[in-house]
């Protein structure tokens, strides 16, 4: 996925676009570019980050009140100056920025080649720029009509912004499958992949729907669909504070987001969990609650960290509500012809609400009559709009590529859901319900306690920063946390790490253990405790290094493990919310000590809007 910014108005477009690209850099950061119109099109682009683009433009003309910009996560073609966006058509009539994949680009490219077009880059986007231009020149139609005809020939996904040197007082935005939003100001308009570059200037936002085309001039905004039917823009007022999208005094977004968790989790349950009344109310799913309570089966679909949250959800819902739950990688589920009935409830979990596989999975399940619910963080995102009902996590914008607060907020939603369903199905009795709710609201305070030990945890991280491999072990509720801990370490520090159910260690992974292997063991006091203690001994007997996450006051494991990190006592169902915190902190510090870019790890992008 990539980040797109467009501007038309009366201010200098350059600053707005550069700042917007910086805010969107979490979406992709292998190259960046900008095209401005100031009597002529000025195009600057390069491999690297937005700061490299700024360097490139230094000393060059950057005037103009119309422009488009892009920060890229490569799909077609390696990251280099030529493949960077914007792309200009052969005769210089059009410049375009694009997020998504044009699946029939090879076919379109052949057709254009036969008509004399040549291409500089390896990208599908340059093909689109030339397709629009060829239609414009050969059919002698307007810029708007050329864009519309071109898009009707495209198979695949796009969020794009394009403008023409022949009509530079107009920019056109369009979406199909990849997000694009329009911000409406006074005599100015903004386009972007999400609202973060826009909220500084206006809170009036239109989330484009699939196959909608926005034709924007300084004084008006026309919305149509691809067939040119007029559409009424649905103008939403967004409430995203600038503080939420800045580092707020922290060195990195990831660090800030780790530290925000007491607050983000509180925001997740605020107004939903009422400890004084012993109630949980999830307004977003209240209309469909009867169907959820009587569901024969729940299928959770998600990717990455959200999938790990889904696994915690499986343990929670099966234990407390006794409804069978399956958790599936969305990318597998969508293609394996799963058996879905109208008695099933599908829950899609996605921080961004834009993950292509998760979106496709719910579309497929919807066609088969299942009720589709969403657990999303980004309001107005595609998944949140395509689900029948859902619960927002309200974690606030998550900018760090490595997901932290989104995970804990997703788990919090699933916890509330499991407790609510359990009570409605009379599996949780009133007294237990009361006790669980009272404990739930203590979680933010417990996380504060863990965060206050960051310095000790950092010292432990320092001991293992040079490891080349790591193993994470957990059982029950803590098995998904082991997976999540391993994912955090590998994605930002590039240390190879794997998570396993602790009991599986003997079935293969134990062969890897030697004196160089750090083994992170989630070993809190729960029903598996004695067994996990045995696993620790097995690792120690093979000279492995054990870093154990234990319940406060545990002296047994302290005697065996090389390093111990304590978390407060809480019921085991709530332990994922606590035990993941030290693992996030360790990953963050290990990555920093290894000189890695924690907020923008190599090869990654914040959300994966392509297959
Ligand atoms: O936006 P989503 O939650 O749908 O994203 C799913 C994964 O791409 C995401 O969780 C990814 O694994 C994390 N960034 C990893 O930290």
JSON list of C-alpha atoms in Angstrom, two decimals, residues 252-422:
[
{"chain": "A", "resi": 252, "resn": "UNK", "atom": "CA", "xyz": [9.08, 6.96, 18.05]},
{"chain": "A", "resi": 253, "resn": "UNK", "atom": "CA", "xyz": [5.43, 6.35, 17.36]},
{"chain": "A", "resi": 254, "resn": "UNK", "atom": "CA", "xyz": [5.83, 2.77, 18.53]},
{"chain": "A", "resi": 255, "resn": "UNK", "atom": "CA", "xyz": [7.14, 3.93, 21.90]},
{"chain": "A", "resi": 256, "resn": "UNK", "atom": "CA", "xyz": [4.33, 6.45, 22.21]},
{"chain": "A", "resi": 257, "resn": "UNK", "atom": "CA", "xyz": [1.74, 3.85, 21.28]},
{"chain": "A", "resi": 258, "resn": "UNK", "atom": "CA", "xyz": [3.12, 1.32, 23.77]},
{"chain": "A", "resi": 259, "resn": "UNK", "atom": "CA", "xyz": [2.83, 3.97, 26.48]},
{"chain": "A", "resi": 260, "resn": "UNK", "atom": "CA", "xyz": [-0.63, 5.02, 25.38]},
{"chain": "A", "resi": 261, "resn": "UNK", "atom": "CA", "xyz": [-2.09, 1.62, 26.17]},
{"chain": "A", "resi": 262, "resn": "UNK", "atom": "CA", "xyz": [-3.50, 2.39, 29.60]},
{"chain": "A", "resi": 263, "resn": "UNK", "atom": "CA", "xyz": [-5.43, 5.22, 27.93]},
{"chain": "A", "resi": 264, "resn": "UNK", "atom": "CA", "xyz": [-6.26, 3.47, 24.66]},
{"chain": "A", "resi": 265, "resn": "UNK", "atom": "CA", "xyz": [-7.67, 0.47, 26.49]},
{"chain": "A", "resi": 266, "resn": "UNK", "atom": "CA", "xyz": [-9.69, 2.77, 28.72]},
{"chain": "A", "resi": 267, "resn": "UNK", "atom": "CA", "xyz": [-11.04, 4.44, 25.59]},
{"chain": "A", "resi": 268, "resn": "UNK", "atom": "CA", "xyz": [-11.98, 1.00, 24.29]},
{"chain": "A", "resi": 269, "resn": "UNK", "atom": "CA", "xyz": [-14.18, 0.18, 27.26]},
{"chain": "A", "resi": 270, "resn": "UNK", "atom": "CA", "xyz": [-15.27, 3.71, 28.19]},
{"chain": "A", "resi": 271, "resn": "UNK", "atom": "CA", "xyz": [-19.07, 3.98, 28.11]},
{"chain": "A", "resi": 272, "resn": "UNK", "atom": "CA", "xyz": [-19.31, 0.27, 27.41]},
{"chain": "A", "resi": 273, "resn": "UNK", "atom": "CA", "xyz": [-18.27, -1.32, 30.68]},
{"chain": "A", "resi": 274, "resn": "UNK", "atom": "CA", "xyz": [-20.17, 0.07, 33.65]},
{"chain": "A", "resi": 275, "resn": "UNK", "atom": "CA", "xyz": [-18.58, -1.31, 36.82]},
{"chain": "A", "resi": 276, "resn": "UNK", "atom": "CA", "xyz": [-21.06, 0.51, 39.06]},
{"chain": "A", "resi": 277, "resn": "UNK", "atom": "CA", "xyz": [-23.99, -1.18, 37.32]},
{"chain": "A", "resi": 278, "resn": "UNK", "atom": "CA", "xyz": [-22.18, -4.43, 36.50]},
{"chain": "A", "resi": 279, "resn": "UNK", "atom": "CA", "xyz": [-23.12, -4.14, 32.85]},
{"chain": "A", "resi": 280, "resn": "UNK", "atom": "CA", "xyz": [-21.42, -4.30, 29.48]},
{"chain": "A", "resi": 281, "resn": "UNK", "atom": "CA", "xyz": [-23.12, -2.58, 26.58]},
{"chain": "A", "resi": 282, "resn": "UNK", "atom": "CA", "xyz": [-21.77, -2.76, 23.04]},
{"chain": "A", "resi": 283, "resn": "UNK", "atom": "CA", "xyz": [-23.96, -0.31, 21.15]},
{"chain": "A", "resi": 284, "resn": "UNK", "atom": "CA", "xyz": [-22.51, -1.14, 17.74]},
{"chain": "A", "resi": 285, "resn": "UNK", "atom": "CA", "xyz": [-23.76, -4.72, 17.90]},
{"chain": "A", "resi": 286, "resn": "UNK", "atom": "CA", "xyz": [-26.85, -4.33, 20.08]},
{"chain": "A", "resi": 287, "resn": "UNK", "atom": "CA", "xyz": [-29.23, -4.74, 17.11]},
{"chain": "A", "resi": 288, "resn": "UNK", "atom": "CA", "xyz": [-27.64, -8.02, 16.09]},
{"chain": "A", "resi": 289, "resn": "UNK", "atom": "CA", "xyz": [-26.98, -9.33, 19.58]},
{"chain": "A", "resi": 290, "resn": "UNK", "atom": "CA", "xyz": [-29.83, -11.91, 19.50]},
{"chain": "A", "resi": 291, "resn": "UNK", "atom": "CA", "xyz": [-28.25, -13.47, 16.40]},
{"chain": "A", "resi": 292, "resn": "UNK", "atom": "CA", "xyz": [-24.81, -13.43, 17.99]},
{"chain": "A", "resi": 293, "resn": "UNK", "atom": "CA", "xyz": [-26.08, -14.96, 21.21]},
{"chain": "A", "resi": 294, "resn": "UNK", "atom": "CA", "xyz": [-27.64, -17.86, 19.28]},
{"chain": "A", "resi": 295, "resn": "UNK", "atom": "CA", "xyz": [-24.87, -18.24, 16.70]},
{"chain": "A", "resi": 296, "resn": "UNK", "atom": "CA", "xyz": [-23.97, -21.85, 15.94]},
{"chain": "A", "resi": 297, "resn": "UNK", "atom": "CA", "xyz": [-20.44, -20.82, 15.16]},
{"chain": "A", "resi": 298, "resn": "UNK", "atom": "CA", "xyz": [-18.27, -17.73, 15.05]},
{"chain": "A", "resi": 299, "resn": "UNK", "atom": "CA", "xyz": [-15.52, -17.43, 12.48]},
{"chain": "A", "resi": 300, "resn": "UNK", "atom": "CA", "xyz": [-12.91, -14.78, 13.09]},
{"chain": "A", "resi": 301, "resn": "UNK", "atom": "CA", "xyz": [-10.96, -13.61, 10.04]},
{"chain": "A", "resi": 302, "resn": "UNK", "atom": "CA", "xyz": [-7.91, -11.38, 10.25]},
{"chain": "A", "resi": 303, "resn": "UNK", "atom": "CA", "xyz": [-4.24, -11.03, 9.33]},
{"chain": "A", "resi": 304, "resn": "UNK", "atom": "CA", "xyz": [-1.02, -10.53, 11.29]},
{"chain": "A", "resi": 305, "resn": "UNK", "atom": "CA", "xyz": [-1.37, -9.05, 14.74]},
{"chain": "A", "resi": 306, "resn": "UNK", "atom": "CA", "xyz": [-5.15, -8.84, 14.34]},
{"chain": "A", "resi": 307, "resn": "UNK", "atom": "CA", "xyz": [-5.14, -12.60, 13.72]},
{"chain": "A", "resi": 308, "resn": "UNK", "atom": "CA", "xyz": [-3.31, -13.08, 17.01]},
{"chain": "A", "resi": 309, "resn": "UNK", "atom": "CA", "xyz": [-5.96, -10.98, 18.76]},
{"chain": "A", "resi": 310, "resn": "UNK", "atom": "CA", "xyz": [-8.53, -13.23, 17.08]},
{"chain": "A", "resi": 311, "resn": "UNK", "atom": "CA", "xyz": [-6.85, -16.30, 18.61]},
{"chain": "A", "resi": 312, "resn": "UNK", "atom": "CA", "xyz": [-7.19, -14.76, 22.05]},
{"chain": "A", "resi": 313, "resn": "UNK", "atom": "CA", "xyz": [-10.84, -14.16, 21.13]},
{"chain": "A", "resi": 314, "resn": "UNK", "atom": "CA", "xyz": [-11.29, -17.84, 20.37]},
{"chain": "A", "resi": 315, "resn": "UNK", "atom": "CA", "xyz": [-10.12, -18.82, 23.85]},
{"chain": "A", "resi": 316, "resn": "UNK", "atom": "CA", "xyz": [-12.28, -16.13, 25.45]},
{"chain": "A", "resi": 317, "resn": "UNK", "atom": "CA", "xyz": [-15.50, -16.78, 23.57]},
{"chain": "A", "resi": 318, "resn": "UNK", "atom": "CA", "xyz": [-15.28, -20.56, 23.81]},
{"chain": "A", "resi": 319, "resn": "UNK", "atom": "CA", "xyz": [-14.56, -20.42, 27.54]},
{"chain": "A", "resi": 320, "resn": "UNK", "atom": "CA", "xyz": [-17.05, -17.78, 28.59]},
{"chain": "A", "resi": 321, "resn": "UNK", "atom": "CA", "xyz": [-19.83, -18.05, 26.00]},
{"chain": "A", "resi": 322, "resn": "UNK", "atom": "CA", "xyz": [-19.42, -21.68, 24.91]},
{"chain": "A", "resi": 323, "resn": "UNK", "atom": "CA", "xyz": [-19.90, -20.82, 21.23]},
{"chain": "A", "resi": 324, "resn": "UNK", "atom": "CA", "xyz": [-17.57, -22.68, 18.85]},
{"chain": "A", "resi": 325, "resn": "UNK", "atom": "CA", "xyz": [-15.03, -20.31, 17.32]},
{"chain": "A", "resi": 326, "resn": "UNK", "atom": "CA", "xyz": [-12.70, -20.75, 14.39]},
{"chain": "A", "resi": 327, "resn": "UNK", "atom": "CA", "xyz": [-9.95, -18.28, 13.63]},
{"chain": "A", "resi": 328, "resn": "UNK", "atom": "CA", "xyz": [-8.71, -18.05, 10.08]},
{"chain": "A", "resi": 329, "resn": "UNK", "atom": "CA", "xyz": [-6.10, -16.13, 8.19]},
{"chain": "A", "resi": 330, "resn": "UNK", "atom": "CA", "xyz": [-8.27, -14.05, 5.88]},
{"chain": "A", "resi": 331, "resn": "UNK", "atom": "CA", "xyz": [-5.94, -14.78, 2.97]},
{"chain": "A", "resi": 332, "resn": "UNK", "atom": "CA", "xyz": [-6.53, -18.53, 3.32]},
{"chain": "A", "resi": 333, "resn": "UNK", "atom": "CA", "xyz": [-10.21, -18.34, 4.19]},
{"chain": "A", "resi": 334, "resn": "UNK", "atom": "CA", "xyz": [-11.15, -16.29, 1.14]},
{"chain": "A", "resi": 335, "resn": "UNK", "atom": "CA", "xyz": [-9.72, -18.80, -1.31]},
{"chain": "A", "resi": 336, "resn": "UNK", "atom": "CA", "xyz": [-10.33, -22.19, 0.25]},
{"chain": "A", "resi": 337, "resn": "UNK", "atom": "CA", "xyz": [-14.04, -22.44, -0.45]},
{"chain": "A", "resi": 338, "resn": "UNK", "atom": "CA", "xyz": [-15.03, -22.61, 3.23]},
{"chain": "A", "resi": 339, "resn": "UNK", "atom": "CA", "xyz": [-18.40, -23.93, 4.33]},
{"chain": "A", "resi": 340, "resn": "UNK", "atom": "CA", "xyz": [-20.36, -20.96, 5.62]},
{"chain": "A", "resi": 341, "resn": "UNK", "atom": "CA", "xyz": [-24.03, -20.88, 6.53]},
{"chain": "A", "resi": 342, "resn": "UNK", "atom": "CA", "xyz": [-26.49, -18.20, 7.52]},
{"chain": "A", "resi": 343, "resn": "UNK", "atom": "CA", "xyz": [-26.19, -19.46, 11.11]},
{"chain": "A", "resi": 344, "resn": "UNK", "atom": "CA", "xyz": [-22.56, -18.39, 11.18]},
{"chain": "A", "resi": 345, "resn": "UNK", "atom": "CA", "xyz": [-21.30, -15.08, 12.42]},
{"chain": "A", "resi": 346, "resn": "UNK", "atom": "CA", "xyz": [-18.10, -13.77, 10.89]},
{"chain": "A", "resi": 347, "resn": "UNK", "atom": "CA", "xyz": [-16.02, -11.31, 12.86]},
{"chain": "A", "resi": 348, "resn": "UNK", "atom": "CA", "xyz": [-13.41, -9.41, 10.86]},
{"chain": "A", "resi": 349, "resn": "UNK", "atom": "CA", "xyz": [-10.65, -7.86, 12.95]},
{"chain": "A", "resi": 350, "resn": "UNK", "atom": "CA", "xyz": [-8.57, -5.13, 11.40]},
{"chain": "A", "resi": 351, "resn": "UNK", "atom": "CA", "xyz": [-6.83, -2.09, 12.81]},
{"chain": "A", "resi": 352, "resn": "UNK", "atom": "CA", "xyz": [-6.84, -0.23, 9.50]},
{"chain": "A", "resi": 353, "resn": "UNK", "atom": "CA", "xyz": [-10.09, -1.66, 8.22]},
{"chain": "A", "resi": 354, "resn": "UNK", "atom": "CA", "xyz": [-8.43, -1.75, 4.80]},
{"chain": "A", "resi": 355, "resn": "UNK", "atom": "CA", "xyz": [-6.53, -5.05, 4.69]},
{"chain": "A", "resi": 356, "resn": "UNK", "atom": "CA", "xyz": [-7.33, -6.45, 1.25]},
{"chain": "A", "resi": 357, "resn": "UNK", "atom": "CA", "xyz": [-7.59, -10.10, 2.28]},
{"chain": "A", "resi": 358, "resn": "UNK", "atom": "CA", "xyz": [-9.81, -9.38, 5.27]},
{"chain": "A", "resi": 359, "resn": "UNK", "atom": "CA", "xyz": [-12.06, -7.24, 3.14]},
{"chain": "A", "resi": 360, "resn": "UNK", "atom": "CA", "xyz": [-12.31, -9.92, 0.47]},
{"chain": "A", "resi": 361, "resn": "UNK", "atom": "CA", "xyz": [-13.03, -12.57, 3.11]},
{"chain": "A", "resi": 362, "resn": "UNK", "atom": "CA", "xyz": [-16.03, -10.70, 4.48]},
{"chain": "A", "resi": 363, "resn": "UNK", "atom": "CA", "xyz": [-17.37, -9.97, 1.02]},
{"chain": "A", "resi": 364, "resn": "UNK", "atom": "CA", "xyz": [-17.23, -13.65, 0.24]},
{"chain": "A", "resi": 365, "resn": "UNK", "atom": "CA", "xyz": [-18.90, -14.65, 3.52]},
{"chain": "A", "resi": 366, "resn": "UNK", "atom": "CA", "xyz": [-21.59, -12.01, 3.05]},
{"chain": "A", "resi": 367, "resn": "UNK", "atom": "CA", "xyz": [-22.57, -13.54, -0.26]},
{"chain": "A", "resi": 368, "resn": "UNK", "atom": "CA", "xyz": [-23.18, -16.79, 1.59]},
{"chain": "A", "resi": 369, "resn": "UNK", "atom": "CA", "xyz": [-25.62, -15.20, 4.01]},
{"chain": "A", "resi": 370, "resn": "UNK", "atom": "CA", "xyz": [-23.54, -14.97, 7.19]},
{"chain": "A", "resi": 371, "resn": "UNK", "atom": "CA", "xyz": [-23.86, -12.06, 9.59]},
{"chain": "A", "resi": 372, "resn": "UNK", "atom": "CA", "xyz": [-20.67, -10.00, 9.33]},
{"chain": "A", "resi": 373, "resn": "UNK", "atom": "CA", "xyz": [-19.30, -8.03, 12.25]},
{"chain": "A", "resi": 374, "resn": "UNK", "atom": "CA", "xyz": [-16.21, -5.87, 12.38]},
{"chain": "A", "resi": 375, "resn": "UNK", "atom": "CA", "xyz": [-13.70, -4.94, 15.03]},
{"chain": "A", "resi": 376, "resn": "UNK", "atom": "CA", "xyz": [-11.87, -2.02, 13.46]},
{"chain": "A", "resi": 377, "resn": "UNK", "atom": "CA", "xyz": [-9.90, 0.93, 14.69]},
{"chain": "A", "resi": 378, "resn": "UNK", "atom": "CA", "xyz": [-10.19, 3.32, 11.77]},
{"chain": "A", "resi": 379, "resn": "UNK", "atom": "CA", "xyz": [-13.65, 4.84, 11.64]},
{"chain": "A", "resi": 380, "resn": "UNK", "atom": "CA", "xyz": [-15.18, 4.92, 8.19]},
{"chain": "A", "resi": 381, "resn": "UNK", "atom": "CA", "xyz": [-12.71, 2.37, 6.85]},
{"chain": "A", "resi": 382, "resn": "UNK", "atom": "CA", "xyz": [-13.79, -0.08, 4.16]},
{"chain": "A", "resi": 383, "resn": "UNK", "atom": "CA", "xyz": [-14.27, -3.03, 6.51]},
{"chain": "A", "resi": 384, "resn": "UNK", "atom": "CA", "xyz": [-16.22, -0.96, 9.01]},
{"chain": "A", "resi": 385, "resn": "UNK", "atom": "CA", "xyz": [-18.53, 0.14, 6.20]},
{"chain": "A", "resi": 386, "resn": "UNK", "atom": "CA", "xyz": [-19.01, -3.28, 4.66]},
{"chain": "A", "resi": 387, "resn": "UNK", "atom": "CA", "xyz": [-19.87, -5.15, 7.86]},
{"chain": "A", "resi": 388, "resn": "UNK", "atom": "CA", "xyz": [-23.43, -5.46, 9.12]},
{"chain": "A", "resi": 389, "resn": "UNK", "atom": "CA", "xyz": [-22.47, -4.17, 12.54]},
{"chain": "A", "resi": 390, "resn": "UNK", "atom": "CA", "xyz": [-19.37, -3.84, 14.67]},
{"chain": "A", "resi": 391, "resn": "UNK", "atom": "CA", "xyz": [-17.43, -2.46, 17.56]},
{"chain": "A", "resi": 392, "resn": "UNK", "atom": "CA", "xyz": [-14.80, 0.21, 17.07]},
{"chain": "A", "resi": 393, "resn": "UNK", "atom": "CA", "xyz": [-11.69, -0.22, 19.18]},
{"chain": "A", "resi": 394, "resn": "UNK", "atom": "CA", "xyz": [-11.26, 3.55, 19.70]},
{"chain": "A", "resi": 395, "resn": "UNK", "atom": "CA", "xyz": [-7.52, 3.09, 20.22]},
{"chain": "A", "resi": 396, "resn": "UNK", "atom": "CA", "xyz": [-6.73, 6.33, 18.36]},
{"chain": "A", "resi": 397, "resn": "UNK", "atom": "CA", "xyz": [-4.52, 6.49, 15.27]},
{"chain": "A", "resi": 398, "resn": "UNK", "atom": "CA", "xyz": [-1.80, 3.85, 15.26]},
{"chain": "A", "resi": 399, "resn": "UNK", "atom": "CA", "xyz": [1.08, 5.12, 13.16]},
{"chain": "A", "resi": 400, "resn": "UNK", "atom": "CA", "xyz": [3.95, 2.78, 14.11]},
{"chain": "A", "resi": 401, "resn": "UNK", "atom": "CA", "xyz": [4.02, -0.05, 11.60]},
{"chain": "A", "resi": 402, "resn": "UNK", "atom": "CA", "xyz": [4.34, -2.60, 14.40]},
{"chain": "A", "resi": 403, "resn": "UNK", "atom": "CA", "xyz": [0.92, -2.92, 15.94]},
{"chain": "A", "resi": 404, "resn": "UNK", "atom": "CA", "xyz": [0.83, -2.45, 19.72]},
{"chain": "A", "resi": 405, "resn": "UNK", "atom": "CA", "xyz": [-2.13, -0.54, 21.11]},
{"chain": "A", "resi": 406, "resn": "UNK", "atom": "CA", "xyz": [-4.37, -1.85, 18.36]},
{"chain": "A", "resi": 407, "resn": "UNK", "atom": "CA", "xyz": [-3.72, -5.39, 19.61]},
{"chain": "A", "resi": 408, "resn": "UNK", "atom": "CA", "xyz": [-4.62, -4.67, 23.22]},
{"chain": "A", "resi": 409, "resn": "UNK", "atom": "CA", "xyz": [-7.72, -2.76, 22.20]},
{"chain": "A", "resi": 410, "resn": "UNK", "atom": "CA", "xyz": [-8.84, -5.59, 19.90]},
{"chain": "A", "resi": 411, "resn": "UNK", "atom": "CA", "xyz": [-8.34, -8.05, 22.74]},
{"chain": "A", "resi": 412, "resn": "UNK", "atom": "CA", "xyz": [-10.29, -5.75, 25.02]},
{"chain": "A", "resi": 413, "resn": "UNK", "atom": "CA", "xyz": [-13.23, -5.68, 22.59]},
{"chain": "A", "resi": 414, "resn": "UNK", "atom": "CA", "xyz": [-13.16, -9.47, 22.33]},
{"chain": "A", "resi": 415, "resn": "UNK", "atom": "CA", "xyz": [-13.01, -9.74, 26.10]},
{"chain": "A", "resi": 416, "resn": "UNK", "atom": "CA", "xyz": [-16.06, -7.50, 26.52]},
{"chain": "A", "resi": 417, "resn": "UNK", "atom": "CA", "xyz": [-17.85, -9.46, 23.81]},
{"chain": "A", "resi": 418, "resn": "UNK", "atom": "CA", "xyz": [-17.05, -12.82, 25.40]},
{"chain": "A", "resi": 419, "resn": "UNK", "atom": "CA", "xyz": [-18.19, -11.69, 28.84]},
{"chain": "A", "resi": 420, "resn": "UNK", "atom": "CA", "xyz": [-21.36, -10.14, 27.44]},
{"chain": "A", "resi": 421, "resn": "UNK", "atom": "CA", "xyz": [-22.24, -13.23, 25.40]},
{"chain": "A", "resi": 422, "resn": "UNK", "atom": "CA", "xyz": [-21.43, -15.47, 28.36]}
]
